[in-house]
PDB file of C-alpha atoms in Angstrom:
ATOM      1  CA  MET A   1     -11.669 -15.626 -31.914  1.00 57.00           C
ATOM      2  CA  THR A   2     -15.121 -17.046 -32.697  1.00 53.00           C
ATOM      3  CA  ASP A   3     -17.286 -18.763 -30.100  1.00 58.00           C
ATOM      4  CA  LEU A   4     -21.002 -18.528 -29.341  1.00 64.00           C
ATOM      5  CA  ARG A   5     -20.784 -19.083 -25.603  1.00 81.00           C
ATOM      6  CA  GLN A   6     -22.835 -16.885 -23.293  1.00 93.00           C
ATOM      7  CA  VAL A   7     -20.098 -16.017 -20.809  1.00 98.00           C
ATOM      8  CA  SER A   8     -16.428 -15.100 -21.103  1.00 98.00           C
ATOM      9  CA  VAL A   9     -14.259 -15.722 -18.049  1.00 99.00           C
ATOM     10  CA  ILE A  10     -11.259 -13.430 -18.464  1.00 99.00           C
ATOM     11  CA  ILE A  11      -7.894 -13.796 -16.720  1.00 99.00           C
ATOM     12  CA  PRO A  12      -5.122 -11.267 -17.441  1.00 98.00           C
ATOM     13  CA  THR A  13      -1.762 -12.664 -16.373  1.00 97.00           C
ATOM     14  CA  TYR A  14       1.871 -11.645 -16.105  1.00 96.00           C
ATOM     15  CA  ASN A  15       4.634 -14.051 -15.003  1.00 96.00           C
ATOM     16  CA  ARG A  16       2.514 -15.971 -12.491  1.00 95.00           C
ATOM     17  CA  ALA A  17       2.174 -19.361 -14.149  1.00 97.00           C
ATOM     18  CA  SER A  18       2.085 -21.334 -10.904  1.00 96.00           C
ATOM     19  CA  TYR A  19      -0.859 -19.299  -9.598  1.00 98.00           C
ATOM     20  CA  LEU A  20      -2.572 -19.326 -12.990  1.00 98.00           C
ATOM     21  CA  GLN A  21      -2.515 -23.124 -12.924  1.00 98.00           C
ATOM     22  CA  ILE A  22      -4.429 -23.125  -9.630  1.00 98.00           C
ATOM     23  CA  CYS A  23      -6.987 -20.705 -11.048  1.00 98.00           C
ATOM     24  CA  LEU A  24      -7.462 -22.735 -14.221  1.00 98.00           C
ATOM     25  CA  ASN A  25      -7.941 -25.919 -12.201  1.00 98.00           C
ATOM     26  CA  ALA A  26     -10.674 -24.148 -10.229  1.00 98.00           C
ATOM     27  CA  LEU A  27     -12.397 -23.132 -13.478  1.00 98.00           C
ATOM     28  CA  ALA A  28     -12.290 -26.740 -14.649  1.00 98.00           C
ATOM     29  CA  ALA A  29     -14.074 -27.680 -11.408  1.00 98.00           C
ATOM     30  CA  LEU A  30     -16.926 -25.165 -11.811  1.00 98.00           C
ATOM     31  CA  ARG A  31     -20.421 -26.623 -11.450  1.00 98.00           C
ATOM     32  CA  THR A  32     -21.478 -24.804 -14.590  1.00 97.00           C
ATOM     33  CA  ASP A  33     -22.244 -26.297 -17.982  1.00 96.00           C
ATOM     34  CA  PRO A  34     -18.966 -25.846 -19.901  1.00 95.00           C
ATOM     35  CA  ALA A  35     -20.961 -25.290 -23.085  1.00 95.00           C
ATOM     36  CA  ILE A  36     -22.044 -21.820 -21.919  1.00 96.00           C
ATOM     37  CA  PHE A  37     -18.675 -20.257 -21.025  1.00 97.00           C
ATOM     38  CA  GLU A  38     -15.285 -19.686 -22.576  1.00 97.00           C
ATOM     39  CA  ILE A  39     -12.002 -18.963 -20.805  1.00 98.00           C
ATOM     40  CA  VAL A  40      -9.921 -16.093 -22.177  1.00 98.00           C
ATOM     41  CA  ILE A  41      -6.329 -15.872 -20.959  1.00 99.00           C
ATOM     42  CA  VAL A  42      -4.600 -12.581 -21.802  1.00 98.00           C
ATOM     43  CA  ASP A  43      -0.840 -12.974 -21.464  1.00 98.00           C
ATOM     44  CA  ASN A  44       0.696  -9.539 -20.875  1.00 96.00           C
ATOM     45  CA  ASN A  45       4.261 -10.323 -22.058  1.00 96.00           C
ATOM     46  CA  SER A  46       5.057 -13.103 -19.594  1.00 96.00           C
ATOM     47  CA  THR A  47       8.570 -14.518 -19.747  1.00 96.00           C
ATOM     48  CA  ASP A  48       7.807 -17.693 -17.780  1.00 96.00           C
ATOM     49  CA  ASN A  49       5.976 -20.803 -19.028  1.00 97.00           C
ATOM     50  CA  THR A  50       2.533 -19.163 -19.113  1.00 98.00           C
ATOM     51  CA  GLN A  51       1.899 -19.844 -22.811  1.00 98.00           C
ATOM     52  CA  SER A  52       2.825 -23.524 -22.703  1.00 98.00           C
ATOM     53  CA  LEU A  53       0.793 -23.974 -19.515  1.00 98.00           C
ATOM     54  CA  VAL A  54      -2.330 -22.476 -21.101  1.00 98.00           C
ATOM     55  CA  LEU A  55      -1.946 -24.493 -24.296  1.00 97.00           C
ATOM     56  CA  ALA A  56      -1.517 -27.705 -22.291  1.00 98.00           C
ATOM     57  CA  PHE A  57      -4.593 -26.881 -20.216  1.00 98.00           C
ATOM     58  CA  ALA A  58      -6.619 -26.174 -23.360  1.00 98.00           C
ATOM     59  CA  GLN A  59      -5.586 -29.515 -24.844  1.00 97.00           C
ATOM     60  CA  ALA A  60      -6.540 -31.320 -21.632  1.00 97.00           C
ATOM     61  CA  HIS A  61      -9.929 -29.560 -21.439  1.00 97.00           C
ATOM     62  CA  PRO A  62     -11.238 -29.150 -25.008  1.00 95.00           C
ATOM     63  CA  ASP A  63     -14.806 -28.712 -23.748  1.00 94.00           C
ATOM     64  CA  LEU A  64     -13.945 -25.472 -21.904  1.00 94.00           C
ATOM     65  CA  GLY A  65     -13.246 -23.323 -24.952  1.00 94.00           C
ATOM     66  CA  VAL A  66      -9.900 -21.926 -23.809  1.00 97.00           C
ATOM     67  CA  HIS A  67      -8.486 -18.987 -25.784  1.00 97.00           C
ATOM     68  CA  TYR A  68      -4.941 -17.625 -25.426  1.00 98.00           C
ATOM     69  CA  LEU A  69      -4.243 -13.994 -26.327  1.00 98.00           C
ATOM     70  CA  LEU A  70      -0.886 -12.208 -26.206  1.00 98.00           C
ATOM     71  CA  GLU A  71      -1.198  -8.499 -25.375  1.00 97.00           C
ATOM     72  CA  THR A  72       2.107  -6.737 -26.030  1.00 96.00           C
ATOM     73  CA  ASN A  73       1.082  -3.339 -24.636  1.00 95.00           C
ATOM     74  CA  GLN A  74       2.236  -3.627 -21.044  1.00 94.00           C
ATOM     75  CA  GLY A  75      -0.379  -3.016 -18.373  1.00 93.00           C
ATOM     76  CA  LEU A  76      -3.363  -4.682 -16.724  1.00 94.00           C
ATOM     77  CA  SER A  77      -5.808  -2.243 -18.324  1.00 94.00           C
ATOM     78  CA  TYR A  78      -4.438  -2.982 -21.806  1.00 96.00           C
ATOM     79  CA  ALA A  79      -4.929  -6.697 -21.135  1.00 97.00           C
ATOM     80  CA  ARG A  80      -8.487  -6.197 -19.909  1.00 97.00           C
ATOM     81  CA  ASN A  81      -9.333  -3.969 -22.861  1.00 97.00           C
ATOM     82  CA  ARG A  82      -7.994  -6.559 -25.304  1.00 98.00           C
ATOM     83  CA  ALA A  83     -10.320  -9.119 -23.754  1.00 98.00           C
ATOM     84  CA  VAL A  84     -13.310  -6.779 -23.921  1.00 98.00           C
ATOM     85  CA  ARG A  85     -12.710  -6.327 -27.639  1.00 97.00           C
ATOM     86  CA  GLU A  86     -12.245 -10.005 -28.458  1.00 96.00           C
ATOM     87  CA  ALA A  87     -14.359 -11.943 -25.960  1.00 96.00           C
ATOM     88  CA  ASN A  88     -17.554 -13.474 -27.324  1.00 95.00           C
ATOM     89  CA  GLY A  89     -19.723 -13.611 -24.229  1.00 96.00           C
ATOM     90  CA  GLU A  90     -22.709 -11.446 -23.373  1.00 97.00           C
ATOM     91  CA  PHE A  91     -21.291 -11.341 -19.852  1.00 98.00           C
ATOM     92  CA  LEU A  92     -17.613 -10.716 -19.082  1.00 98.00           C
ATOM     93  CA  CYS A  93     -16.360 -12.124 -15.776  1.00 99.00           C
ATOM     94  CA  PHE A  94     -12.908 -10.954 -14.692  1.00 98.00           C
ATOM     95  CA  LEU A  95     -10.599 -12.874 -12.365  1.00 98.00           C
ATOM     96  CA  ASP A  96      -7.021 -12.278 -11.294  1.00 97.00           C
ATOM     97  CA  ASP A  97      -4.595 -15.092 -12.034  1.00 97.00           C
ATOM     98  CA  ASP A  98      -4.243 -15.695  -8.277  1.00 97.00           C
ATOM     99  CA  ALA A  99      -7.984 -15.722  -7.508  1.00 98.00           C
ATOM    100  CA  PRO A 100      -9.474 -19.206  -7.994  1.00 98.00           C
ATOM    101  CA  PRO A 101     -13.290 -19.147  -7.823  1.00 99.00           C
ATOM    102  CA  SER A 102     -15.584 -21.345  -5.753  1.00 98.00           C
ATOM    103  CA  PRO A 103     -17.461 -24.125  -7.621  1.00 98.00           C
ATOM    104  CA  GLU A 104     -20.793 -22.230  -7.711  1.00 98.00           C
ATOM    105  CA  TRP A 105     -19.210 -18.845  -8.507  1.00 99.00           C
ATOM    106  CA  LEU A 106     -20.330 -18.557 -12.122  1.00 98.00           C
ATOM    107  CA  ASN A 107     -23.833 -19.940 -11.495  1.00 98.00           C
ATOM    108  CA  ILE A 108     -24.401 -17.312  -8.814  1.00 98.00           C
ATOM    109  CA  ILE A 109     -23.173 -14.476 -11.044  1.00 98.00           C
ATOM    110  CA  LEU A 110     -25.448 -15.551 -13.905  1.00 98.00           C
ATOM    111  CA  LYS A 111     -28.458 -15.542 -11.578  1.00 98.00           C
ATOM    112  CA  GLY A 112     -27.540 -11.989 -10.590  1.00 98.00           C
ATOM    113  CA  PHE A 113     -27.643 -10.896 -14.228  1.00 98.00           C
ATOM    114  CA  CYS A 114     -31.252 -12.112 -14.531  1.00 97.00           C
ATOM    115  CA  ASP A 115     -32.130  -8.577 -13.422  1.00 98.00           C
ATOM    116  CA  PRO A 116     -31.739  -6.575 -16.663  1.00 97.00           C
ATOM    117  CA  SER A 117     -30.915  -3.397 -14.719  1.00 98.00           C
ATOM    118  CA  VAL A 118     -27.709  -4.920 -13.290  1.00 98.00           C
ATOM    119  CA  GLY A 119     -24.610  -3.859 -15.209  1.00 98.00           C
ATOM    120  CA  CYS A 120     -21.868  -4.987 -12.814  1.00 99.00           C
ATOM    121  CA  ILE A 121     -21.558  -7.762 -10.239  1.00 99.00           C
ATOM    122  CA  GLY A 122     -18.881  -8.444  -7.643  1.00 98.00           C
ATOM    123  CA  GLY A 123     -18.297 -10.865  -4.816  1.00 98.00           C
ATOM    124  CA  PRO A 124     -15.932 -11.490  -1.911  1.00 97.00           C
ATOM    125  CA  ALA A 125     -12.206 -12.031  -2.383  1.00 96.00           C
ATOM    126  CA  LEU A 126     -11.189 -13.971   0.711  1.00 96.00           C
ATOM    127  CA  LEU A 127      -7.488 -13.824   1.526  1.00 94.00           C
ATOM    128  CA  ASP A 128      -5.820 -17.230   1.530  1.00 95.00           C
ATOM    129  CA  TYR A 129      -2.416 -17.144   3.219  1.00 92.00           C
ATOM    130  CA  GLN A 130      -1.715 -20.683   1.974  1.00 90.00           C
ATOM    131  CA  GLY A 131      -0.579 -21.885   5.383  1.00 88.00           C
ATOM    132  CA  GLN A 132       1.797 -18.971   5.908  1.00 89.00           C
ATOM    133  CA  GLU A 133       1.841 -17.206   9.245  1.00 87.00           C
ATOM    134  CA  ARG A 134       0.399 -13.727   8.958  1.00 85.00           C
ATOM    135  CA  PRO A 135       2.819 -11.111  10.355  1.00 84.00           C
ATOM    136  CA  PRO A 136       1.544  -9.570  13.616  1.00 81.00           C
ATOM    137  CA  TRP A 137       1.635  -6.066  12.091  1.00 80.00           C
ATOM    138  CA  LEU A 138      -0.613  -7.076   9.180  1.00 79.00           C
ATOM    139  CA  LYS A 139      -3.990  -6.230  10.677  1.00 74.00           C
ATOM    140  CA  GLY A 140      -6.916  -3.910  10.151  1.00 70.00           C
ATOM    141  CA  ASP A 141      -7.161  -2.079   6.836  1.00 72.00           C
ATOM    142  CA  LEU A 142      -3.685  -3.210   5.808  1.00 75.00           C
ATOM    143  CA  GLN A 143      -5.198  -6.511   4.701  1.00 76.00           C
ATOM    144  CA  GLY A 144      -7.126  -4.518   2.107  1.00 77.00           C
ATOM    145  CA  LEU A 145      -3.780  -3.674   0.488  1.00 81.00           C
ATOM    146  CA  LEU A 146      -3.519  -7.389  -0.312  1.00 87.00           C
ATOM    147  CA  SER A 147      -6.825  -7.104  -2.216  1.00 85.00           C
ATOM    148  CA  GLY A 148      -8.970  -8.810   0.363  1.00 89.00           C
ATOM    149  CA  TYR A 149     -12.595  -7.761  -0.131  1.00 91.00           C
ATOM    150  CA  GLU A 150     -15.759  -8.651   1.759  1.00 93.00           C
ATOM    151  CA  LEU A 151     -18.775  -6.496   2.590  1.00 95.00           C
ATOM    152  CA  PRO A 152     -20.994  -6.936   5.686  1.00 94.00           C
ATOM    153  CA  TYR A 153     -23.989  -8.234   3.730  1.00 96.00           C
ATOM    154  CA  ASN A 154     -25.219 -11.816   4.000  1.00 95.00           C
ATOM    155  CA  LYS A 155     -27.592 -11.520   1.041  1.00 97.00           C
ATOM    156  CA  PRO A 156     -27.431  -9.831  -2.393  1.00 97.00           C
ATOM    157  CA  ALA A 157     -27.131  -6.057  -2.095  1.00 98.00           C
ATOM    158  CA  VAL A 158     -27.210  -3.189  -4.578  1.00 98.00           C
ATOM    159  CA  ILE A 159     -24.288  -0.900  -3.732  1.00 97.00           C
ATOM    160  CA  SER A 160     -23.607   2.705  -4.659  1.00 95.00           C
ATOM    161  CA  LYS A 161     -20.728   3.797  -2.417  1.00 94.00           C
ATOM    162  CA  VAL A 162     -17.328   3.963  -4.111  1.00 90.00           C
ATOM    163  CA  ALA A 163     -15.700   2.420  -1.029  1.00 88.00           C
ATOM    164  CA  GLU A 164     -17.892  -0.672  -1.500  1.00 94.00           C
ATOM    165  CA  PHE A 165     -17.329  -1.212  -5.220  1.00 94.00           C
ATOM    166  CA  PRO A 166     -16.057  -4.704  -6.151  1.00 95.00           C
ATOM    167  CA  PHE A 167     -12.380  -5.459  -6.668  1.00 94.00           C
ATOM    168  CA  GLY A 168     -11.001  -6.350 -10.081  1.00 94.00           C
ATOM    169  CA  CYS A 169     -10.044  -9.869  -8.995  1.00 95.00           C
ATOM    170  CA  ASN A 170     -13.760 -10.766  -8.896  1.00 98.00           C
ATOM    171  CA  MET A 171     -15.965  -8.536 -11.029  1.00 98.00           C
ATOM    172  CA  ALA A 172     -18.354  -9.098 -13.937  1.00 98.00           C
ATOM    173  CA  PHE A 173     -20.069  -6.835 -16.478  1.00 98.00           C
ATOM    174  CA  ARG A 174     -22.612  -6.978 -19.236  1.00 98.00           C
ATOM    175  CA  LYS A 175     -20.490  -6.571 -22.331  1.00 97.00           C
ATOM    176  CA  LYS A 176     -22.720  -3.842 -23.728  1.00 97.00           C
ATOM    177  CA  VAL A 177     -21.901  -1.453 -20.875  1.00 98.00           C
ATOM    178  CA  PHE A 178     -18.458  -0.937 -22.423  1.00 98.00           C
ATOM    179  CA  SER A 179     -20.115   0.449 -25.555  1.00 96.00           C
ATOM    180  CA  GLU A 180     -21.763   3.036 -23.320  1.00 97.00           C
ATOM    181  CA  VAL A 181     -18.973   4.016 -20.944  1.00 97.00           C
ATOM    182  CA  GLY A 182     -15.747   3.123 -22.772  1.00 96.00           C
ATOM    183  CA  LEU A 183     -12.818   0.900 -21.875  1.00 96.00           C
ATOM    184  CA  PHE A 184     -10.553   0.719 -18.820  1.00 94.00           C
ATOM    185  CA  ARG A 185      -8.261   3.728 -18.360  1.00 90.00           C
ATOM    186  CA  THR A 186      -4.780   2.676 -19.401  1.00 88.00           C
ATOM    187  CA  ASN A 187      -3.015   5.088 -17.036  1.00 85.00           C
ATOM    188  CA  LEU A 188      -4.444   3.231 -14.042  1.00 81.00           C
ATOM    189  CA  ASP A 189      -3.723  -0.194 -12.525  1.00 76.00           C
ATOM    190  CA  ARG A 190      -0.664  -2.395 -12.595  1.00 77.00           C
ATOM    191  CA  CYS A 191       1.858  -2.137 -15.385  1.00 74.00           C
ATOM    192  CA  GLY A 192       4.562  -4.774 -15.135  1.00 69.00           C
ATOM    193  CA  ASP A 193       6.079  -4.292 -11.690  1.00 69.00           C
ATOM    194  CA  GLN A 194       4.489  -0.849 -11.221  1.00 70.00           C
ATOM    195  CA  VAL A 195       1.698  -1.065  -8.660  1.00 73.00           C
ATOM    196  CA  LEU A 196      -0.864   1.558  -9.578  1.00 68.00           C
ATOM    197  CA  ALA A 197      -4.495   0.733  -8.858  1.00 69.00           C
ATOM    198  CA  ALA A 198      -8.170   1.726  -9.178  1.00 77.00           C
ATOM    199  CA  GLY A 199      -8.803   0.865 -12.818  1.00 82.00           C
ATOM    200  CA  ASP A 200     -11.586  -1.397 -11.567  1.00 90.00           C
ATOM    201  CA  THR A 201     -13.082   1.214  -9.216  1.00 91.00           C
ATOM    202  CA  GLU A 202     -12.980   3.951 -11.849  1.00 92.00           C
ATOM    203  CA  MET A 203     -14.674   1.714 -14.427  1.00 95.00           C
ATOM    204  CA  ILE A 204     -17.398   0.592 -12.022  1.00 96.00           C
ATOM    205  CA  GLY A 205     -17.962   4.236 -11.109  1.00 95.00           C
ATOM    206  CA  ARG A 206     -18.654   5.032 -14.768  1.00 96.00           C
ATOM    207  CA  VAL A 207     -21.026   2.081 -15.060  1.00 98.00           C
ATOM    208  CA  HIS A 208     -22.905   3.223 -11.960  1.00 97.00           C
ATOM    209  CA  LYS A 209     -23.029   6.818 -13.183  1.00 96.00           C
ATOM    210  CA  ALA A 210     -24.522   5.583 -16.472  1.00 97.00           C
ATOM    211  CA  GLY A 211     -27.517   4.280 -14.537  1.00 97.00           C
ATOM    212  CA  TRP A 212     -26.653   0.592 -14.177  1.00 98.00           C
ATOM    213  CA  LYS A 213     -26.990  -1.217 -10.844  1.00 98.00           C
ATOM    214  CA  VAL A 214     -23.883  -2.581  -9.149  1.00 98.00           C
ATOM    215  CA  LEU A 215     -24.738  -5.814  -7.332  1.00 98.00           C
ATOM    216  CA  TYR A 216     -22.790  -7.490  -4.518  1.00 99.00           C
ATOM    217  CA  LEU A 217     -23.311 -11.253  -4.229  1.00 99.00           C
ATOM    218  CA  PRO A 218     -21.827 -12.637  -0.989  1.00 98.00           C
ATOM    219  CA  GLN A 219     -21.820 -16.232  -2.254  1.00 98.00           C
ATOM    220  CA  ALA A 220     -19.927 -15.455  -5.487  1.00 98.00           C
ATOM    221  CA  GLN A 221     -16.595 -16.001  -3.774  1.00 98.00           C
ATOM    222  CA  VAL A 222     -13.007 -16.326  -4.887  1.00 98.00           C
ATOM    223  CA  ARG A 223      -9.925 -17.090  -2.828  1.00 97.00           C
ATOM    224  CA  HIS A 224      -7.192 -14.493  -3.242  1.00 96.00           C
ATOM    225  CA  LEU A 225      -3.896 -16.303  -2.820  1.00 96.00           C
ATOM    226  CA  VAL A 226      -1.271 -14.324  -0.909  1.00 94.00           C
ATOM    227  CA  ALA A 227       2.267 -14.801  -2.216  1.00 91.00           C
ATOM    228  CA  PRO A 228       5.080 -14.914   0.395  1.00 90.00           C
ATOM    229  CA  GLU A 229       6.690 -11.705  -0.900  1.00 88.00           C
ATOM    230  CA  ARG A 230       3.466  -9.823  -0.221  1.00 89.00           C
ATOM    231  CA  LEU A 231       3.770 -10.452   3.509  1.00 88.00           C
ATOM    232  CA  LYS A 232       6.736  -8.104   3.785  1.00 87.00           C
ATOM    233  CA  LYS A 233       6.624  -4.437   4.722  1.00 85.00           C
ATOM    234  CA  GLU A 234       8.560  -3.558   1.569  1.00 85.00           C
ATOM    235  CA  TYR A 235       5.617  -4.754  -0.526  1.00 85.00           C
ATOM    236  CA  ILE A 236       3.102  -2.868   1.614  1.00 84.00           C
ATOM    237  CA  TYR A 237       5.159   0.308   1.115  1.00 82.00           C
ATOM    238  CA  ARG A 238       5.142  -0.251  -2.664  1.00 83.00           C
ATOM    239  CA  ILE A 239       1.374  -0.669  -2.643  1.00 80.00           C
ATOM    240  CA  GLY A 240       1.001   2.445  -0.501  1.00 79.00           C
ATOM    241  CA  LYS A 241       3.134   4.480  -2.898  1.00 79.00           C
ATOM    242  CA  GLY A 242       1.123   3.167  -5.830  1.00 77.00           C
ATOM    243  CA  LEU A 243      -2.150   4.137  -4.172  1.00 76.00           C
ATOM    244  CA  ALA A 244      -0.835   7.637  -3.499  1.00 76.00           C
ATOM    245  CA  THR A 245       0.111   8.045  -7.166  1.00 77.00           C
ATOM    246  CA  THR A 246      -3.250   6.614  -8.197  1.00 76.00           C
ATOM    247  CA  HIS A 247      -5.063   9.184  -6.074  1.00 73.00           C
ATOM    248  CA  ILE A 248      -3.124  11.954  -7.823  1.00 75.00           C
ATOM    249  CA  LEU A 249      -4.204  10.591 -11.216  1.00 76.00           C
ATOM    250  CA  LEU A 250      -7.843  10.247 -10.199  1.00 74.00           C
ATOM    251  CA  THR A 251      -8.036  13.784  -8.812  1.00 72.00           C
ATOM    252  CA  ALA A 252      -5.887  15.488 -11.465  1.00 72.00           C
ATOM    253  CA  ASP A 253      -7.473  18.792 -12.470  1.00 68.00           C
ATOM    254  CA  PRO A 254      -5.409  21.555 -14.146  1.00 70.00           C
ATOM    255  CA  ARG A 255      -7.544  24.358 -12.725  1.00 78.00           C
ATOM    256  CA  PRO A 256      -5.488  26.220 -10.073  1.00 76.00           C
ATOM    257  CA  HIS A 257      -8.326  26.413  -7.540  1.00 75.00           C
ATOM    258  CA  MET A 258      -8.841  22.631  -7.728  1.00 80.00           C
ATOM    259  CA  ILE A 259      -5.116  21.950  -7.299  1.00 76.00           C
ATOM    260  CA  LEU A 260      -5.127  24.258  -4.278  1.00 79.00           C
ATOM    261  CA  ARG A 261      -8.207  22.536  -2.888  1.00 83.00           C
ATOM    262  CA  TRP A 262      -6.617  19.081  -3.020  1.00 79.00           C
ATOM    263  CA  PHE A 263      -3.307  20.430  -1.693  1.00 78.00           C
ATOM    264  CA  ALA A 264      -5.093  21.943   1.328  1.00 83.00           C
ATOM    265  CA  SER A 265      -7.140  18.779   1.816  1.00 84.00           C
ATOM    266  CA  ASP A 266      -4.051  16.555   1.912  1.00 82.00           C
ATOM    267  CA  LEU A 267      -2.326  18.921   4.354  1.00 83.00           C
ATOM    268  CA  TRP A 268      -5.347  18.862   6.654  1.00 87.00           C
ATOM    269  CA  TYR A 269      -5.716  15.068   6.578  1.00 82.00           C
ATOM    270  CA  THR A 270      -1.984  14.627   7.146  1.00 86.00           C
ATOM    271  CA  SER A 271      -2.116  16.780  10.276  1.00 86.00           C
ATOM    272  CA  GLN A 272      -5.093  14.832  11.621  1.00 83.00           C
ATOM    273  CA  MET A 273      -3.521  11.461  10.896  1.00 80.00           C
ATOM    274  CA  LEU A 274      -0.213  12.540  12.415  1.00 85.00           C
ATOM    275  CA  TRP A 275      -1.896  13.109  15.766  1.00 80.00           C
ATOM    276  CA  GLY A 276      -3.651   9.752  15.506  1.00 76.00           C
ATOM    277  CA  PHE A 277      -0.413   7.971  14.707  1.00 79.00           C
ATOM    278  CA  LEU A 278       1.509   9.620  17.570  1.00 83.00           C
ATOM    279  CA  ILE A 279      -1.207   8.688  20.047  1.00 80.00           C
ATOM    280  CA  ALA A 280      -1.251   5.096  18.773  1.00 72.00           C
ATOM    281  CA  LEU A 281       2.539   4.941  19.037  1.00 76.00           C
ATOM    282  CA  ILE A 282       2.617   6.357  22.580  1.00 79.00           C
ATOM    283  CA  LEU A 283      -0.132   4.006  23.743  1.00 76.00           C
ATOM    284  CA  ARG A 284       1.498   1.088  21.919  1.00 69.00           C
ATOM    285  CA  LYS A 285      -1.727   0.218  20.146  1.00 68.00           C
ATOM    286  CA  PRO A 286      -1.501  -3.029  18.135  1.00 64.00           C
ATOM    287  CA  LEU A 287      -2.634  -1.249  14.948  1.00 67.00           C
ATOM    288  CA  TRP A 288       0.003   1.501  15.054  1.00 71.00           C
ATOM    289  CA  PHE A 289       1.539   0.358  11.752  1.00 76.00           C
ATOM    290  CA  ASP A 290      -1.896   0.558  10.155  1.00 75.00           C
ATOM    291  CA  ASP A 291      -2.149   4.175  11.356  1.00 76.00           C
ATOM    292  CA  TYR A 292       1.362   4.879  10.092  1.00 78.00           C
ATOM    293  CA  MET A 293       0.548   3.593   6.593  1.00 79.00           C
ATOM    294  CA  ARG A 294      -2.595   5.729   6.451  1.00 76.00           C
ATOM    295  CA  LEU A 295      -0.479   8.764   7.355  1.00 81.00           C
ATOM    296  CA  TRP A 296       2.289   7.883   4.904  1.00 76.00           C
ATOM    297  CA  MET A 297      -0.079   7.353   1.951  1.00 78.00           C
ATOM    298  CA  VAL A 298      -1.691  10.765   2.406  1.00 82.00           C
ATOM    299  CA  ALA A 299       1.526  12.635   3.253  1.00 82.00           C
ATOM    300  CA  SER A 300       3.326  11.214   0.212  1.00 80.00           C
ATOM    301  CA  ARG A 301       0.809  12.961  -2.036  1.00 81.00           C
ATOM    302  CA  ILE A 302       1.814  16.417  -0.805  1.00 79.00           C
ATOM    303  CA  PRO A 303       5.046  16.748  -2.876  1.00 80.00           C
ATOM    304  CA  PHE A 304       3.068  15.968  -6.042  1.00 76.00           C
ATOM    305  CA  ARG A 305       0.445  18.568  -5.133  1.00 77.00           C
ATOM    306  CA  PHE A 306       3.205  21.098  -4.427  1.00 75.00           C
ATOM    307  CA  LYS A 307       4.753  20.586  -7.865  1.00 77.00           C
ATOM    308  CA  MET A 308       1.365  20.885  -9.541  1.00 73.00           C
ATOM    309  CA  LEU A 309       0.549  24.043  -7.603  1.00 69.00           C
ATOM    310  CA  PHE A 310       3.814  25.951  -7.924  1.00 71.00           C
ATOM    311  CA  ARG A 311       5.655  24.417 -10.880  1.00 65.00           C
ATOM    312  CA  GLY A 312       2.973  22.822 -12.991  1.00 58.00           C
ATOM    313  CA  MET A 313       2.868  19.118 -13.682  1.00 50.00           C
ATOM    314  CA  SER A 314       1.380  17.198 -16.559  1.00 50.00           C
ATOM    315  CA  THR A 315      -0.539  14.052 -15.711  1.00 49.00           C
ATOM    316  CA  PRO A 316      -1.593  11.204 -17.996  1.00 43.00           C
ATOM    317  CA  SER A 317      -4.791  11.868 -19.889  1.00 43.00           C
ATOM    318  CA  GLN A 318      -8.017  10.977 -18.148  1.00 40.00           C
ATOM    319  CA  ARG A 319      -9.948  10.754 -21.389  1.00 41.00           C
ATOM    320  CA  GLN A 320     -11.142   7.311 -22.413  1.00 46.00           C
ATOM    321  CA  SER A 321     -12.592   6.638 -25.841  1.00 42.00           C
ATOM    322  CA  LYS A 322     -15.759   4.673 -26.405  1.00 44.00           C
ATOM    323  CA  VAL A 323     -15.481   1.241 -27.966  1.00 44.00           C
ATOM    324  CA  VAL A 324     -17.727  -0.377 -30.529  1.00 41.00           C
ATOM    325  CA  ILE A 325     -18.511  -3.922 -29.446  1.00 45.00           C
ATOM    326  CA  GLY A 326     -19.300  -6.421 -32.143  1.00 41.00           C
ATOM    327  CA  GLU A 327     -22.511  -8.400 -31.994  1.00 34.00           C
TER     328      GLU A 327
END
């Protein structure tokens, strides 16, 4: 894949052709000179019409420099890593296939990278329910489980708190940071229908730890389209379970005293959240389901901690090799 464009817009995708079409149409409408960016679609074993859709789009928009890659190793992190290796741009801008950007999105991100100390940039991901009625129980922090992201800053802000790090549906990096910190951890984030998470957060944490600034740009917006099946409690439970498993992976430490520490921490937080949930339930607070999900996500980690503490449990490797990026 040879192209001399300055920016690579990367979209990993898996069986979501209808949403991908919307995202590609938004990229075609960007108010950015098409000569400076390429579009890299990484198909992670889709069985729908993703390939034919991308090829048709590329034929209809030859000026956009569309590249189609098939990544056969299943998993979002594998798809992202494939793009990091093969993309040509100095800047790598990641979108989800259901996150169409605003017309000025790329221009705003490129202005942010004018500061040479900035290694990562993110912007809001505004939930778009596509005319669907939001369930009355879907309030508060639960909307974050749908990957809605917006910080309370109305101007560019350098961020350092993990809780404020950008989401993977709208994040950008200097390509050279991957040579310093390595690739995305392949035991994190979605893999087919498995809903693990935090590959984006863990990567941005490494970039920040390496001394690069993480910049939030409130005008670099994408819409995050909410599919109908994601407005059901069954999906929220799946996400909650995935986040619990993700937390186990992120805090995995074979040393007995560290396992005991996390086990005790989860027990303590569960007891505190249980009281909060019971009070919310008794008082019939409108956010009681939000409190319940908080409780459930922490409590569901306890069986894993128990097995690690008393029986021993192997967890996927946390090591991540460095990658040599071509010039």
